[in-house]
XYZ file of C-alpha atoms in Angstrom:
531
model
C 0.000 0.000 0.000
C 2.912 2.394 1.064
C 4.479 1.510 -2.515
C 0.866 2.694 -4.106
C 1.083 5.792 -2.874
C 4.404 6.743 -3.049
C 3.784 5.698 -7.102
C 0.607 8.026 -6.709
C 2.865 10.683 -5.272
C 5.166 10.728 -7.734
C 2.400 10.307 -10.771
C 0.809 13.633 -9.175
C 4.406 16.106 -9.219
C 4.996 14.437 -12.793
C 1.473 15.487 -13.602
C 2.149 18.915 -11.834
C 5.311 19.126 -13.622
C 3.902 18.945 -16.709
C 0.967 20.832 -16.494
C 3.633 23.948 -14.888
C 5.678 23.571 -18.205
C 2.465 23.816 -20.406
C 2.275 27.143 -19.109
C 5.876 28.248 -19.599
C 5.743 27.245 -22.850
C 2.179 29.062 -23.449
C 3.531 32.283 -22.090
C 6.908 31.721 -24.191
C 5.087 32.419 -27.275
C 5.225 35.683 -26.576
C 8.700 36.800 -27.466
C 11.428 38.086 -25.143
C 12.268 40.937 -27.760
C 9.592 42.912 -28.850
C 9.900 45.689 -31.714
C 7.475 48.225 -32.350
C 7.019 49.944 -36.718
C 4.803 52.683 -36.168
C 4.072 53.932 -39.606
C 2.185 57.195 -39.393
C 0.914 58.979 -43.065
C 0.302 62.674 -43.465
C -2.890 63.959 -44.267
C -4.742 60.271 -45.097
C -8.749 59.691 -45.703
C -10.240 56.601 -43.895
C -11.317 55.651 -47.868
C -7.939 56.213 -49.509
C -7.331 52.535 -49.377
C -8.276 49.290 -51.132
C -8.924 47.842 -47.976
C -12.345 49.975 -48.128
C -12.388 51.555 -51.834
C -10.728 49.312 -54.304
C -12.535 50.764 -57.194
C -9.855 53.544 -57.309
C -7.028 52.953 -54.720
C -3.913 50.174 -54.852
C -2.665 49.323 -51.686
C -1.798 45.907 -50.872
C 0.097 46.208 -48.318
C -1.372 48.484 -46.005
C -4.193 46.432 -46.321
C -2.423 43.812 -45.557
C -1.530 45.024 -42.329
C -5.152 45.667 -41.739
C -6.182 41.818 -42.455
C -3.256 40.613 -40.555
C -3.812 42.806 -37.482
C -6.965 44.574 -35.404
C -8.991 47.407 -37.665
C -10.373 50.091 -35.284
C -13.447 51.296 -37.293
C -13.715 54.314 -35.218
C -10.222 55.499 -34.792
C -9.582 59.036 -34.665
C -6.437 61.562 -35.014
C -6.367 63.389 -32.031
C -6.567 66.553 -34.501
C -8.133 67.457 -37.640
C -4.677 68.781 -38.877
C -1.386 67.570 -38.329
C 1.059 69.567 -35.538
C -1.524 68.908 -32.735
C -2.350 64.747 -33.851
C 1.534 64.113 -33.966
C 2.213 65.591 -31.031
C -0.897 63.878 -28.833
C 0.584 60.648 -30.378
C 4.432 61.632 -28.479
C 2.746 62.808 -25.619
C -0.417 60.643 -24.894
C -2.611 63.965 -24.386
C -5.223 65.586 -26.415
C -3.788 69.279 -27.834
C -6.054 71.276 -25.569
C -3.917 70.045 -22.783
C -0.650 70.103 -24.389
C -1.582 73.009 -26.639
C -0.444 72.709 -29.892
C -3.738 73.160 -31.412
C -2.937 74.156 -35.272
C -0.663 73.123 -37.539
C 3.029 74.649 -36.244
C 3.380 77.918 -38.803
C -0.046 78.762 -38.987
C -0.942 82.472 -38.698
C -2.904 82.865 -34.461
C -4.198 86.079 -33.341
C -4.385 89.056 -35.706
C -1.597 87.660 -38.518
C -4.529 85.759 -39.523
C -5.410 89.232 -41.115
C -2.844 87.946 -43.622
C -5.134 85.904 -45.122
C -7.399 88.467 -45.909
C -10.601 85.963 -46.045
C -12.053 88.838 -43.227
C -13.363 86.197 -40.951
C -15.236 86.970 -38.034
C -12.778 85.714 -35.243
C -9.171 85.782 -34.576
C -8.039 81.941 -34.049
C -6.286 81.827 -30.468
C -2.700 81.095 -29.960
C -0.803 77.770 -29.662
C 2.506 76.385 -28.734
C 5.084 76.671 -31.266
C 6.871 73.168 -30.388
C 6.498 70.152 -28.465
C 7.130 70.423 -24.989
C 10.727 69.550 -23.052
C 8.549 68.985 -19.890
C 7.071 65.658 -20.974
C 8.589 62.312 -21.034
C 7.117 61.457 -24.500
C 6.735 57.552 -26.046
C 10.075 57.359 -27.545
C 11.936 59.110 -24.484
C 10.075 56.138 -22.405
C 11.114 53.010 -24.548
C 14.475 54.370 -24.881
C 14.823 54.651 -20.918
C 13.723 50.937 -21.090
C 16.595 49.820 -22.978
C 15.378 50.567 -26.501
C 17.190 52.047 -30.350
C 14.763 54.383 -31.168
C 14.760 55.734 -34.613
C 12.701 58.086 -37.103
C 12.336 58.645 -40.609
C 10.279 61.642 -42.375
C 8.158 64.619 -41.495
C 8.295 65.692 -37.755
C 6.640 69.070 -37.677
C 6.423 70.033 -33.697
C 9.420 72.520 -33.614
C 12.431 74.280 -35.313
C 15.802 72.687 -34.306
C 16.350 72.171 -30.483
C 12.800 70.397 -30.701
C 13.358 67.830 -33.267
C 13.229 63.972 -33.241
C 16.605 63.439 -31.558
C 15.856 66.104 -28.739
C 12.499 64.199 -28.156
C 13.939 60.724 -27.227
C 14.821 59.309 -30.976
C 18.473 58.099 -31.277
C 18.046 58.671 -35.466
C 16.649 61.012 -37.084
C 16.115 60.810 -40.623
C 14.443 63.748 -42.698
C 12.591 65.191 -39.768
C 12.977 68.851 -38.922
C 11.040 72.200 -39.488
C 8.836 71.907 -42.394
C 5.520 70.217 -42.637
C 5.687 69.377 -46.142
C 8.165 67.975 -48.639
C 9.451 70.808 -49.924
C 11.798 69.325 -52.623
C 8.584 67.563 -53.293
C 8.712 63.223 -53.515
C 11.429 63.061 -55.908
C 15.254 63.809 -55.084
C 16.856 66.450 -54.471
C 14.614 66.917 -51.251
C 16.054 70.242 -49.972
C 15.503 68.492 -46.938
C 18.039 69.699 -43.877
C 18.302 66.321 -42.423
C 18.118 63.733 -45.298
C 20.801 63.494 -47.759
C 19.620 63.603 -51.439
C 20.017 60.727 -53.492
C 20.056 60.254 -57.243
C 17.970 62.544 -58.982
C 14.370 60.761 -58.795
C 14.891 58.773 -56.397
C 11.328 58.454 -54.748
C 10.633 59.989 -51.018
C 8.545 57.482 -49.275
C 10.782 54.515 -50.936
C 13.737 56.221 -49.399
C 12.501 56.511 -46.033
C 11.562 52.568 -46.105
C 14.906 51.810 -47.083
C 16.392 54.201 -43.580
C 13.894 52.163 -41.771
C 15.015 48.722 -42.841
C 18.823 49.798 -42.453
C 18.158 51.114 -38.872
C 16.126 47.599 -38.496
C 18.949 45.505 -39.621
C 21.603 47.290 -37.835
C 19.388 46.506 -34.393
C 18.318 43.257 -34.807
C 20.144 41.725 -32.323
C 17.909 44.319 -30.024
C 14.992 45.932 -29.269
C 13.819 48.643 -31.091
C 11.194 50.876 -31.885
C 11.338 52.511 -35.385
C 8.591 55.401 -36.346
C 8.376 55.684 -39.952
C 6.662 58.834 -40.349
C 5.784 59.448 -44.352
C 5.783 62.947 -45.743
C 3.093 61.239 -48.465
C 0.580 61.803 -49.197
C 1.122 65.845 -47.975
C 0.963 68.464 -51.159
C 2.656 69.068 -53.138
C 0.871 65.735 -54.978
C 3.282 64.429 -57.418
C 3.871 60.834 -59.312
C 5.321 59.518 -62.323
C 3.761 59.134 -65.549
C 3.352 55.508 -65.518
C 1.091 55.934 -62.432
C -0.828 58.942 -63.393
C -1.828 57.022 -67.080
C -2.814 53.611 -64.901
C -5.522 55.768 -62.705
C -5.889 58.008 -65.404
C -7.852 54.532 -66.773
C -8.998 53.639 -63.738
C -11.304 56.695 -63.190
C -12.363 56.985 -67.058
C -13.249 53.447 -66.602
C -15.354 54.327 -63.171
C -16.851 57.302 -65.529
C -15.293 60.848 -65.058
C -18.653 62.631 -63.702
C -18.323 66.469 -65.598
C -18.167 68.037 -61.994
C -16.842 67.460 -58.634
C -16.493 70.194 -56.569
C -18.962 71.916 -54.293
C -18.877 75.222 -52.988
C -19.374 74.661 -48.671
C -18.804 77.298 -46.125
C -15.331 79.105 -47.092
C -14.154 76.751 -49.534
C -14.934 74.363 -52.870
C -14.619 70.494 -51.221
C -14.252 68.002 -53.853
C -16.778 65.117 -53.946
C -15.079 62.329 -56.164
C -12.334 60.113 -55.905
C -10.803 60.402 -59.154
C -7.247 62.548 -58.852
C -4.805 60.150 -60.963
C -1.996 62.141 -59.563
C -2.677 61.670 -56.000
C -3.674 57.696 -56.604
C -0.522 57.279 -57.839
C 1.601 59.238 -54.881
C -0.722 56.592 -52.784
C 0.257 53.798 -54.347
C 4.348 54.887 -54.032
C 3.790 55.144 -50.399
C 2.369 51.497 -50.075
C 5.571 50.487 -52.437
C 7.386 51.955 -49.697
C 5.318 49.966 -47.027
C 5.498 47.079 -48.575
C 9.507 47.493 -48.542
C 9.693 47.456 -44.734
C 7.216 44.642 -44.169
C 9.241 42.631 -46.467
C 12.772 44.067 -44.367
C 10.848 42.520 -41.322
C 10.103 39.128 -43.237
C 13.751 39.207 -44.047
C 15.686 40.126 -41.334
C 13.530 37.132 -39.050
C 11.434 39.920 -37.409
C 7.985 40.021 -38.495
C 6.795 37.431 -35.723
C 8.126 39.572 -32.753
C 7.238 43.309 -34.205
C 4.637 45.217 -33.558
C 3.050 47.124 -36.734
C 0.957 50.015 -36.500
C -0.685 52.308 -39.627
C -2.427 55.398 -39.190
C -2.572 58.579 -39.997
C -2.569 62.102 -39.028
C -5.857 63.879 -39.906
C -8.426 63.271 -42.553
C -7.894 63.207 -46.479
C -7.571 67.064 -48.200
C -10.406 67.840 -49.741
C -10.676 71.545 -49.619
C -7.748 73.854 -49.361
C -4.305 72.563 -49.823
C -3.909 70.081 -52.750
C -7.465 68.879 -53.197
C -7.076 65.468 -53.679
C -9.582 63.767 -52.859
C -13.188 63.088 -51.214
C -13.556 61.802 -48.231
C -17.470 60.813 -48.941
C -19.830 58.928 -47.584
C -17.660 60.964 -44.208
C -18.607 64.405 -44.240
C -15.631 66.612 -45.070
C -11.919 66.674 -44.435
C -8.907 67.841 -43.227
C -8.986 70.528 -41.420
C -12.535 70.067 -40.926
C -14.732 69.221 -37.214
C -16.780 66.464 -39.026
C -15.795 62.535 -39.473
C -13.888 63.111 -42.512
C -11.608 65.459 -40.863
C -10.426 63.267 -37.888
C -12.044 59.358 -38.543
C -8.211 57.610 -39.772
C -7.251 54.368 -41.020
C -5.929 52.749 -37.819
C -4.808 49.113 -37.711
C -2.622 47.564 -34.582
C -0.814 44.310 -35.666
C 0.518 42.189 -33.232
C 1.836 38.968 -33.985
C 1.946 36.784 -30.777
C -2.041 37.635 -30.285
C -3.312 35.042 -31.729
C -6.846 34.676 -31.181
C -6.804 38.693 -32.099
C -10.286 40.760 -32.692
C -9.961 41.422 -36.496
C -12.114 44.208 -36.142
C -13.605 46.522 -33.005
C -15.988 49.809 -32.894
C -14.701 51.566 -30.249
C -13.904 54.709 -30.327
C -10.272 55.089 -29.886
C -7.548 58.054 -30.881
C -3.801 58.841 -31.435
C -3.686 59.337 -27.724
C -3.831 55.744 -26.854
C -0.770 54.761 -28.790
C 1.643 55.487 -26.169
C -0.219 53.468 -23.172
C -1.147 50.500 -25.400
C 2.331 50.100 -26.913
C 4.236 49.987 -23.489
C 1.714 47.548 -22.311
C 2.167 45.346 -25.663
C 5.745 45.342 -24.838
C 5.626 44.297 -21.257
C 6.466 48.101 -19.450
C 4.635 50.090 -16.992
C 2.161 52.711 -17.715
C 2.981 55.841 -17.309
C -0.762 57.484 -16.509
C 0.508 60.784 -15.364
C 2.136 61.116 -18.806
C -0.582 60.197 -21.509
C -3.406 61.405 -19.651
C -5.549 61.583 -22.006
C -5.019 57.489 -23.657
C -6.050 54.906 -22.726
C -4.099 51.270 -22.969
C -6.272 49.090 -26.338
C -4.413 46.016 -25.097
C -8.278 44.698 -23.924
C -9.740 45.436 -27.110
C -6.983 43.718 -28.922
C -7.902 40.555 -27.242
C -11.567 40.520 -27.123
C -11.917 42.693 -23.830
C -13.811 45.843 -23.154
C -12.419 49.098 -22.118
C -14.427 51.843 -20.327
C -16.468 54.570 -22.079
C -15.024 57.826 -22.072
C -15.188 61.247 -23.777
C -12.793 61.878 -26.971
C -11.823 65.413 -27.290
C -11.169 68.004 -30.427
C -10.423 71.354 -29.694
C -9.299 73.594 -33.113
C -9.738 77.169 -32.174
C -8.380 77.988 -35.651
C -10.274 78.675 -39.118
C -6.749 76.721 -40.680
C -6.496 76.599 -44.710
C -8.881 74.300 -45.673
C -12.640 75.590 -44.557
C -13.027 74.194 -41.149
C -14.303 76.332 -38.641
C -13.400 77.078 -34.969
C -14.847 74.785 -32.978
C -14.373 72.184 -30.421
C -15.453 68.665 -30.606
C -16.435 65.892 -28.217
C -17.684 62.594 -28.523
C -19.026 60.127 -25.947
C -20.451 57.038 -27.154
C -22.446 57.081 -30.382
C -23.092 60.743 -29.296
C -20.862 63.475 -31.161
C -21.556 67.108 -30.143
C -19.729 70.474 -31.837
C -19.580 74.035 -30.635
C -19.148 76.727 -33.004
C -17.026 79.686 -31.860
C -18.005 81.982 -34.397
C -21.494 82.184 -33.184
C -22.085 80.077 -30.175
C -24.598 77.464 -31.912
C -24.512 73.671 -31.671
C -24.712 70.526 -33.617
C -25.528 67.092 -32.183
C -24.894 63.922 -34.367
C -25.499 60.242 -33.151
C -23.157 58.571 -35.450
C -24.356 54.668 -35.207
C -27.412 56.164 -37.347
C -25.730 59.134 -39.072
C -21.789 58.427 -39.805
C -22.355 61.078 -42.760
C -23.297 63.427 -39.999
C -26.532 64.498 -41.863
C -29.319 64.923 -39.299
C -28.627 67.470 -36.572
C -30.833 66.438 -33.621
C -30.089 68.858 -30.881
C -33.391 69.912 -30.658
C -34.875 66.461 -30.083
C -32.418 65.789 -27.341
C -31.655 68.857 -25.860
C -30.714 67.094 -22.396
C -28.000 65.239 -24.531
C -26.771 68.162 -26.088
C -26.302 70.204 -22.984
C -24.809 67.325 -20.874
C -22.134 66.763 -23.468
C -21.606 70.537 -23.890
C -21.246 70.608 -20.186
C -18.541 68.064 -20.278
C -16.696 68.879 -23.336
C -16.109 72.882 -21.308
C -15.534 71.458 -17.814
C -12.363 69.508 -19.628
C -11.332 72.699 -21.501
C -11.418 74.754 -18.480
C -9.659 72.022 -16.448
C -6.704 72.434 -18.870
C -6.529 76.193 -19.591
C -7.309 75.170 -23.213
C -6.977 78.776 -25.311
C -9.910 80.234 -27.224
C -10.563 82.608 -30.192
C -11.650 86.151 -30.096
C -13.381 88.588 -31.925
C -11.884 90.554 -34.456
C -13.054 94.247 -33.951
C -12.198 94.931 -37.178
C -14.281 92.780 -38.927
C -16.051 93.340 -42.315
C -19.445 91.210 -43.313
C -19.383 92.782 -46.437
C -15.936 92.360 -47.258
C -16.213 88.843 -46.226
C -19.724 88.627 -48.353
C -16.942 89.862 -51.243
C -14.224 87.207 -50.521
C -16.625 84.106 -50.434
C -18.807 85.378 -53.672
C -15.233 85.174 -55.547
C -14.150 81.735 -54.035
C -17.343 79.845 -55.031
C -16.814 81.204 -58.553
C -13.729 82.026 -59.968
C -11.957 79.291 -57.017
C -14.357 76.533 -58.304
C -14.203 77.087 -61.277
C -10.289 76.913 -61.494
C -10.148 73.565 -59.282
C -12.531 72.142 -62.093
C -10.575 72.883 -64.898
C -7.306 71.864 -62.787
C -9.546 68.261 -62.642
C -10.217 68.103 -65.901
C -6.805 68.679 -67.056
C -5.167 66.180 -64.819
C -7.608 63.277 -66.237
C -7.056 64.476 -69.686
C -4.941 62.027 -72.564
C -3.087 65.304 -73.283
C -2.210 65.877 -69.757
C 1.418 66.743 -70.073
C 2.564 69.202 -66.779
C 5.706 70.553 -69.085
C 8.286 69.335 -67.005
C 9.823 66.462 -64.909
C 6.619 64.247 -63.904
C 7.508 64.584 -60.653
C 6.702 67.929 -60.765
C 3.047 67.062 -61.727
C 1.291 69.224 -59.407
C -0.117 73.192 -59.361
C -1.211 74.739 -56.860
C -5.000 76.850 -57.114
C -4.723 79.894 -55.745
């Protein structure tokens, strides 16, 4: 009997043995080096992708990180342009509280008298560069033993607030300017990227930094941001591309107008720009070089890949290039089109992974969920305003909260001032300019169509209510009136945009989708700007 149980004993600790190394070797298939690929685009529609639209668009791989990972159908840039959304994704807060609120450049106070389009307010001022104070997402994986590294436009300060005074060990082509101003094509005039052979391609060249840096560091962890200038004006592409969608939209049918005349501004309504298709499709080349640098280098399975972007898709102001439709619309703009982003979160060891979720998320909760994916602490009194997606990634729940927008700023492409918040399905705006308010509930109304303030005016005022008690919590800055203001010479200003502006971007439109189309120079130098 005493031989039984000693047997039984021992059968028991083998059994517990066993069952303890079952678990090891669960938890082991997480790896012990984790890399993150953020790759952020500038100025982006949640449409501009095969993934949703592939009766126009090309992009294979982006998509493919969207099949292969999570798609958040209601993720959100923290801004509707692009200084204020970079920065909340750095800093894990929303740009009332960190205040940049416009684009770093723009014209605050009375300069905006420079425009001379005699507007009613005078859009409040905002920080100039991203603040030394905070300990931002790069600063916090490279305390935890990570190469950090960035490639492309930066945008939240002159020099002394740039990528490598911000926590990134590399810096590649990020500095001052917000746009490309050598355009897509070398030479860049670019003060931190080194020009290569004439025409060589922009985005192509900042995948091929990326994948360097990545194979230089893969012996470690690291976390490499490629940030894309594309698909920012000036729009540009070769003329192999431009004749493929060129095709594409005469086979679609080329309707004989697309642009309608909203507020300030002309938006276009069709998604038909060959030029800017093809600048689209270079940029998921250039995506589809670093996924394959991962696949090559033995990474993929232990990297983290992100994809979003910075604001919505330009479809007034700027380089027009596309429509942002069914979303109401764009960048620079308070409605869905302005802010709703592609936003996919790939991570490889998840494997029973939610291939799609609808909550709302934003650019805020990149920094908590990406130290939580890799195994490191939050840091809550730093990205105040994000939230960790680590739940939602798995099939969890997080809890509701209020999303924030605050633009105090008319900016260049027709948006108005106006601050933004939404809870739920619930989306309220308030309008600086005159004080009114809009209520959307976007599970019924995604276009934002129906304005039903009046039919739930306990709604309205409770969300009102809490979007100001947050403002006023964090000092957030506000327009004023501008004493010197003009309704008829405003009157003047918008009766010439909505003809001879329209009128111009139509022709532009036609020209571009024309046989003949021939823009008298290097392709790459496609692209005119409407004044």
């Amino acid at each position: 009997m005493k031989k039984v149980t000693i047997l039984l004993s021992a059968a028991i600790v083998l059994l517990m043995s066993c069952n303890t190394k079952q678990k090891v070797d669960e938890k082991s298939k997480e790896p012990a080096k984790k890399n993150i690929l953020f790759i952020l685009a500038d100025d982006y529609g949640y449409n501009d992708l095969s993934y949703r639209n592939d009766s126009f668009y090309e992009t294979p791989n982006i998509d493919r990180i969207a099949k292969e990972g999570t798609v958040f159908n209601n993720g959100y840039a923290a801004c509707q342009v692009c200084s204020p959304s970079r920065a909340s994704i750095m800093n894990g807060k929303f740009p009332a509280r960190h205040g940049i609120t416009d684009w770093i450049g723009a014209r605050e106070g009375e300069k905006w008298r420079e425009k001379k389009r005699f507007s009613k307010l005078m859009p409040a001022k905002y920080k100039h560069s991203l603040s030394h104070k905070d300990v931002t997402l790069p600063e916090a994986l490279k305390a935890a033993g990570y190469a950090t590294f960035f490639a492309g436009k930066w945008h939240l300060g002159e020099k002394g607030s740039w990528p490598e005074d911000h926590g990134f060990d590399v810096n590649k082509g990020g500095w001052d300017a917000g746009g490309p101003r050598g355009g897509y094509f070398s030479p860049y005039k670019n003060d931190n990227l080194k020009d290569g052979k004439d025409g060589e391609n922009l985005s192509m060249r900042l995948a091929k930094e990326t994948v360097n840096f990545m194979k230089e560091n893969k012996d470690n962890r690291f976390f490499a941001y490629l940030s894309f200038y594309a698909v920012h004006g000036k729009i540009q592409t070769t003329k192999d591309k431009w004749a493929k969608y060129r095709k594409k939209a005469e086979k679609n049918g080329i309707a004989e107008t697309s642009f309608k005349m909203k507020k300030f501004l002309p938006m276009r309504e069709t998604q038909d720009n060959p030029i800017y298709a093809g600048l689209v499709e270079s940029m998921d080349d250039a995506v589809g070089e670093v996924l394959k640098g991962l696949e090559d280098l033995g990474l993929a399975e232990n990297t983290i890949v992100v994809f979003t972007s910075d604001n919505g898709g330009v479809s007034a102001g700027d380089s027009n290039s596309t429509s942002n439709l069914p979303l109401r619309g764009g960048k620079g703009y308070q409605y869905e089109g302005g802010i709703k982003e592609p936003y996919f979160i790939k991570v490889p060891w998840i494997k029973k992974r939610i291939k799609e979720n609808n909550t709302p998320v934003t650019g805020t909760d990149f920094y908590p969920t990406l130290l939580d994916l890799v195994g490191l602490k939050l840091k809550p009194k730093e990205h105040l305003d994000g939230v960790s997606l680590l739940p939602l990634l798995t099939g969890g729940t997080i809890k509701e909260r209020p999303l924030i927008w605050h633009y105090p700023h008319y900016g260049n492409q027709g948006g108005e001032p106006s601050s933004v918040i939404r809870k739920g399905d619930w989306k309220f705006i308030h309008y600086y300019e005159d004080g009114r308010g809009e209520l959307f509930n976007l599970k019924n109304d995604e276009a934002e169509i129906h304005e039903i303030s009046k039919e739930n005016q306990e709604i309205a005022s409770a969300l009102k209510t809490e979007l100001f008690n947050y403002l006023k919590e964090v000092g957030a800055n506000y327009p004023e009136k501008d004493p010197t203001y003009n309704a008829a010479l405003e009157a003047a200003y918008l009766q010439k945009t909505a003809t001879k502006r329209l009128e111009s971007l139509e022709k532009q439109r036609m020209s571009y989708l024309s046989p003949d189309f021939d823009p008298k120079n290097d392709w790459w130098g496609s692209f005119q700007t409407i004044d």
